[in-house]
PDB file of C-alpha atoms in Angstrom:
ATOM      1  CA  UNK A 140      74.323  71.812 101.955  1.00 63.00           C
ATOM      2  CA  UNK A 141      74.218  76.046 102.792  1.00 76.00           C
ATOM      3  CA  UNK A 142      77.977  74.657 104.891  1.00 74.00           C
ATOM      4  CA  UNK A 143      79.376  73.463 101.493  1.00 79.00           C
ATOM      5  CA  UNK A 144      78.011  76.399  99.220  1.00 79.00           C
ATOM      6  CA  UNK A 145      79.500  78.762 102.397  1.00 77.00           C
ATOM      7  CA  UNK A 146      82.668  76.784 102.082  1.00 74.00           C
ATOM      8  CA  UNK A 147      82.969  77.273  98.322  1.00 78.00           C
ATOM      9  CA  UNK A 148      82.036  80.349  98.384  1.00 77.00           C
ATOM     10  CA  UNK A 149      84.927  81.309 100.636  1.00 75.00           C
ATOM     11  CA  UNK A 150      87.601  79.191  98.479  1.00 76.00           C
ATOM     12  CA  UNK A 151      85.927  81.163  95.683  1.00 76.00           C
ATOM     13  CA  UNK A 152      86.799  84.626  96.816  1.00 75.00           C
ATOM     14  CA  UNK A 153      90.350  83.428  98.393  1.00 74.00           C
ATOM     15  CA  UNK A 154      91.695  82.491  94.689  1.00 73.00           C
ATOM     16  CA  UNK A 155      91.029  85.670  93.863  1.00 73.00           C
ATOM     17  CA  UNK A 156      92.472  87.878  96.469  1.00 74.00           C
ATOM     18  CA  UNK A 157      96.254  89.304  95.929  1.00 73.00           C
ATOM     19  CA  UNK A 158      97.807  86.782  98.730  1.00 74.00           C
ATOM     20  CA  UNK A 159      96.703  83.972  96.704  1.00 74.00           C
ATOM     21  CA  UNK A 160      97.249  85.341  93.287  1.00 75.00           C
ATOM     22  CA  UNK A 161      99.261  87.882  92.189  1.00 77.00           C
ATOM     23  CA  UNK A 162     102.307  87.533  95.111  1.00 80.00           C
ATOM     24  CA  UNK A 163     103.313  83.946  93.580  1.00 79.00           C
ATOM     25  CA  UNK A 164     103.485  85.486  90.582  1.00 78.00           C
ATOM     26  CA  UNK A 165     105.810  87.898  91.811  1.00 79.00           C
ATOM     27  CA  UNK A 166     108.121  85.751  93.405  1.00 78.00           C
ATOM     28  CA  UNK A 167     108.210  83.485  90.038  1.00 77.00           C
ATOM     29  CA  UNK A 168     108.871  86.332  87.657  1.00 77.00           C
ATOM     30  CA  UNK A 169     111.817  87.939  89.671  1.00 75.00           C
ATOM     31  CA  UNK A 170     114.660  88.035  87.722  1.00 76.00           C
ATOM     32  CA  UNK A 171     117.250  85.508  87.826  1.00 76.00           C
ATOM     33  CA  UNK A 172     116.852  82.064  89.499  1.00 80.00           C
ATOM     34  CA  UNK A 173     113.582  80.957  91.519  1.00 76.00           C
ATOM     35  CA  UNK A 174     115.087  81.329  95.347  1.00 80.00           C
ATOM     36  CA  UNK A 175     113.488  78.449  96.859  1.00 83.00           C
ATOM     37  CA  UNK A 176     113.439  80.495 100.571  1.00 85.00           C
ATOM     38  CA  UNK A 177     111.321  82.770  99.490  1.00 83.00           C
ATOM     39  CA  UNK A 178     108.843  80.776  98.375  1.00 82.00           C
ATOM     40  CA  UNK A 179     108.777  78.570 101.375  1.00 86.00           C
ATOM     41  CA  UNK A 180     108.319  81.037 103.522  1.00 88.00           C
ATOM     42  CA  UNK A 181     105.437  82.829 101.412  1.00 86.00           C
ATOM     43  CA  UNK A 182     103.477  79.190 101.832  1.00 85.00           C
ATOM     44  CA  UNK A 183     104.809  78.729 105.616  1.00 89.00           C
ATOM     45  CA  UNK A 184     102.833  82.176 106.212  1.00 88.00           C
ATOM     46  CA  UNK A 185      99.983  81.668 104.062  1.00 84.00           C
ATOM     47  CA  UNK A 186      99.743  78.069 106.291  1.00 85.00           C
ATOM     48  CA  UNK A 187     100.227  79.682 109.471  1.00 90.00           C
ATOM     49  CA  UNK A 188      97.777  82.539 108.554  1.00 87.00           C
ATOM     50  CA  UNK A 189      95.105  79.714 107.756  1.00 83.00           C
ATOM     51  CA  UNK A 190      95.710  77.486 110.517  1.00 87.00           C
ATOM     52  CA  UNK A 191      95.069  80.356 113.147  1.00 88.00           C
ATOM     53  CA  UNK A 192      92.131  81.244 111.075  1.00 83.00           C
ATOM     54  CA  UNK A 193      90.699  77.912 111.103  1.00 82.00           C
ATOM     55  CA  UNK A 194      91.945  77.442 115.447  1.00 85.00           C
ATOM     56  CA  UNK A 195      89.898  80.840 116.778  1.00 82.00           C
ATOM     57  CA  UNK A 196      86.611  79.586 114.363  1.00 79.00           C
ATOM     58  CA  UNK A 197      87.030  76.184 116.310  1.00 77.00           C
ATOM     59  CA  UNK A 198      87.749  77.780 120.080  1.00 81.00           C
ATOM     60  CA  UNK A 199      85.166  80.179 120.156  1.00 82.00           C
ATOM     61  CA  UNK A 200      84.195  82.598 117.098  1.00 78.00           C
ATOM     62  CA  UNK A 201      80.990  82.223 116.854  1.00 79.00           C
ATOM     63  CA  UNK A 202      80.336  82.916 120.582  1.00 84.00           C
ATOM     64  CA  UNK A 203      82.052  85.668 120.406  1.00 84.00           C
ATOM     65  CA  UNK A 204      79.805  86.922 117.472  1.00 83.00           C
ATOM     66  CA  UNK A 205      77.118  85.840 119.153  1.00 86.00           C
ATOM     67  CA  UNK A 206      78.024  88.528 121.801  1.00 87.00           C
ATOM     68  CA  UNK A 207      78.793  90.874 119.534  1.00 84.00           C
ATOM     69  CA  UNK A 208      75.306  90.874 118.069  1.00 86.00           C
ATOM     70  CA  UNK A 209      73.765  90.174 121.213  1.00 88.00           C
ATOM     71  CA  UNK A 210      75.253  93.371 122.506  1.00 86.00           C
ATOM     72  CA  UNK A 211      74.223  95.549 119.351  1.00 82.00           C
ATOM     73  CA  UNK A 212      70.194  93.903 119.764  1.00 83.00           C
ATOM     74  CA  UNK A 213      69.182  97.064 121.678  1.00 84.00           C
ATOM     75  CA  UNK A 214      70.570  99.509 119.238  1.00 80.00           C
ATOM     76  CA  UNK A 215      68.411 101.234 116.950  1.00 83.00           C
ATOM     77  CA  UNK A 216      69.026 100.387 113.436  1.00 83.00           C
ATOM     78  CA  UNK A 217      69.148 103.532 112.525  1.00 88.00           C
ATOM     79  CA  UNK A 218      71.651 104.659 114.961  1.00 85.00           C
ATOM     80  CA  UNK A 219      73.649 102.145 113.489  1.00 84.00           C
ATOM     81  CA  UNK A 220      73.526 103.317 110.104  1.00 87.00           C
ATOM     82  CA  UNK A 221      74.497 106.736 111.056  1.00 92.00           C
ATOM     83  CA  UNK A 222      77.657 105.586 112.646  1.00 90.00           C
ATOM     84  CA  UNK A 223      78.794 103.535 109.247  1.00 91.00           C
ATOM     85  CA  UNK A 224      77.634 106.832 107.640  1.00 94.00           C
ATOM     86  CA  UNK A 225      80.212 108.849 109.623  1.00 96.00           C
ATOM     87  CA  UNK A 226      82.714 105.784 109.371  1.00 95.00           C
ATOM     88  CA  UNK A 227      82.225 106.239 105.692  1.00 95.00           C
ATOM     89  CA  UNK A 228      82.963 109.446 105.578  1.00 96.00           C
ATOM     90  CA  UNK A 229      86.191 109.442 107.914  1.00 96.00           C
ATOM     91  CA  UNK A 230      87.487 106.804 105.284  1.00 95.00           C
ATOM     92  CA  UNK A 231      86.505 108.800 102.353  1.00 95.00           C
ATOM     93  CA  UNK A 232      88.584 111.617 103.717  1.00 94.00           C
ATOM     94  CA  UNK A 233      91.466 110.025 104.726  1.00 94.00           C
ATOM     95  CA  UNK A 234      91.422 108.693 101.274  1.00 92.00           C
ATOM     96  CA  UNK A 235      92.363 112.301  99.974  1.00 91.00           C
ATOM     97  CA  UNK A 236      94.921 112.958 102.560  1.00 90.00           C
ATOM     98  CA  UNK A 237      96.808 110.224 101.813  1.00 88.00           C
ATOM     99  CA  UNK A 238      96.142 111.250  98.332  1.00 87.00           C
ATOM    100  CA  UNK A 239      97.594 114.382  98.960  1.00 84.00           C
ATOM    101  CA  UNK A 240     100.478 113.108 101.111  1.00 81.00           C
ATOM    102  CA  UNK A 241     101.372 111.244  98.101  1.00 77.00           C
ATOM    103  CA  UNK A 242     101.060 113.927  95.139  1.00 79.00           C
ATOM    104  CA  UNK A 243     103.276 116.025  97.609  1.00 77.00           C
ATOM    105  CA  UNK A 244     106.016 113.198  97.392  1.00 72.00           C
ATOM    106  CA  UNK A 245     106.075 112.555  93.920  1.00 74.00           C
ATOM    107  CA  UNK A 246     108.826 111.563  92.056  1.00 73.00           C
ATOM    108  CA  UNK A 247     110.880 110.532  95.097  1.00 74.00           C
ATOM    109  CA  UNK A 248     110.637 106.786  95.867  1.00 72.00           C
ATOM    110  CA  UNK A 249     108.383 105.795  98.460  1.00 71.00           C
ATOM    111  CA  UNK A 250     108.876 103.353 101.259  1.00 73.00           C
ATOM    112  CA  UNK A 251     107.294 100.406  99.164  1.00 72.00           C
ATOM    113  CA  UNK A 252     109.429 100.843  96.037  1.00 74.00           C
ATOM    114  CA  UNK A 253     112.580 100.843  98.192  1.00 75.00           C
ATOM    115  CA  UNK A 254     111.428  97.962  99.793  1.00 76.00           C
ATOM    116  CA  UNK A 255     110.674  96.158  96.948  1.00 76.00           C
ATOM    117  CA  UNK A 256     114.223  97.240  95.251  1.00 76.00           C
ATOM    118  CA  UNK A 257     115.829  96.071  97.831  1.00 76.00           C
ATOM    119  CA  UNK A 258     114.024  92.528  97.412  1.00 76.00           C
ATOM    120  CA  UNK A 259     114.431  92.607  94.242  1.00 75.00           C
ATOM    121  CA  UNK A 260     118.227  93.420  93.735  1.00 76.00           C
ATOM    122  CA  UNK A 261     119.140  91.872  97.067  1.00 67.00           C
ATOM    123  CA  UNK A 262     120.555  95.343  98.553  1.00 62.00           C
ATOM    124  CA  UNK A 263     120.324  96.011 102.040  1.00 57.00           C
ATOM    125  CA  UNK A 264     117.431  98.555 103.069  1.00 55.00           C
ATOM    126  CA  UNK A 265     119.044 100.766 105.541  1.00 56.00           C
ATOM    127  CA  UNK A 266     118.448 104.173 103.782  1.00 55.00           C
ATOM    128  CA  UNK A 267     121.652 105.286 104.116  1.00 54.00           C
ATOM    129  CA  UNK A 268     121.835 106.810 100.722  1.00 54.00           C
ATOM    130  CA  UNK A 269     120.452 109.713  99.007  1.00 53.00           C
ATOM    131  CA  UNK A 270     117.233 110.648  99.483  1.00 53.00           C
ATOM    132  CA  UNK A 271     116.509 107.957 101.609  1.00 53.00           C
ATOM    133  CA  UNK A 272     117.206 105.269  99.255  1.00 52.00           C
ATOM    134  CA  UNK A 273     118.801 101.858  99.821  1.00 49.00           C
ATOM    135  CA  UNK A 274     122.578 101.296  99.870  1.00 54.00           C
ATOM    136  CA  UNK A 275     124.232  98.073  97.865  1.00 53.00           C
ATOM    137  CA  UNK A 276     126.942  96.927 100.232  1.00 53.00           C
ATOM    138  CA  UNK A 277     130.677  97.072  98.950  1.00 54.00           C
ATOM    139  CA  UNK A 278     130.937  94.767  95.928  1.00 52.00           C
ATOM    140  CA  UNK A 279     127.522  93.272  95.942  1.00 53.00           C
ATOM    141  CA  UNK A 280     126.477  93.045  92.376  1.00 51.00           C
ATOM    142  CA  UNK A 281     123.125  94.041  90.601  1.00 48.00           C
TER     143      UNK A 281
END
């Protein structure tokens, strides 16, 4: 019974995540005609991704948590909660120089926006133009 509600659980919060929902979406609401290759190879990932997923829980995870905890036994709790304290904190300030990084960039396109031009229009991304920005070959249309 607690395997099924685990199970659902996890198919639960998978539907929700962006893999699952919000990239098909994408790929359906491009303009112009549904490319077939794209898709396939979106589900062809997603399959391979799960597959592997499902291959190291069958060879071995658990033992390997196991281990893991096994290994962490002797440590003082509260040791432990100091060092996700100071994770915490290493996280929350690299938040705000990538925060910073990006203010200091503004208003020039960013790696992902080129990218995703690029898939979108079907230019090549090899930053040849200015400001970094993708090139259209020679009489490839919008």
């Amino acid at each position: 019974m607690s395997a099924t509600l685990a199970l659902a659980g996890l198919g639960l919060l998978d539907s929700t995540s962006f893999g699952t929902l919000l990239i098909p979406i994408w790929l359906f609401l491009t303009p112009g005609r549904v490319r077939a290759g794209r898709i396939a190879v979106y589900l062809a990932t997603v399959a391979t991704f799960y597959f592997g997923v499902g291959v190291l829980l069958v060879l071995g995870a658990d033992a390997v948590l196991e281990a893991v905890r096994a290994a962490f036994a002797d440590v003082v709790p509260t040791h432990l909660r100091i060092g996700q304290l100071v994770l915490g904190l290493i996280v929350i300030a690299s938040s705000y120089r990538l925060e910073a990084r990006a203010r200091s960039r503004a208003g020039r396109p960013g790696r992902l926006q080129r990218w995703r031009a690029a898939a979108m229009s079907g230019a090549v991304p090899d930053g040849g133009g200015p400001d970094g920005r993708d090139v259209r070959p020679e009489g490839c249309a919008a």
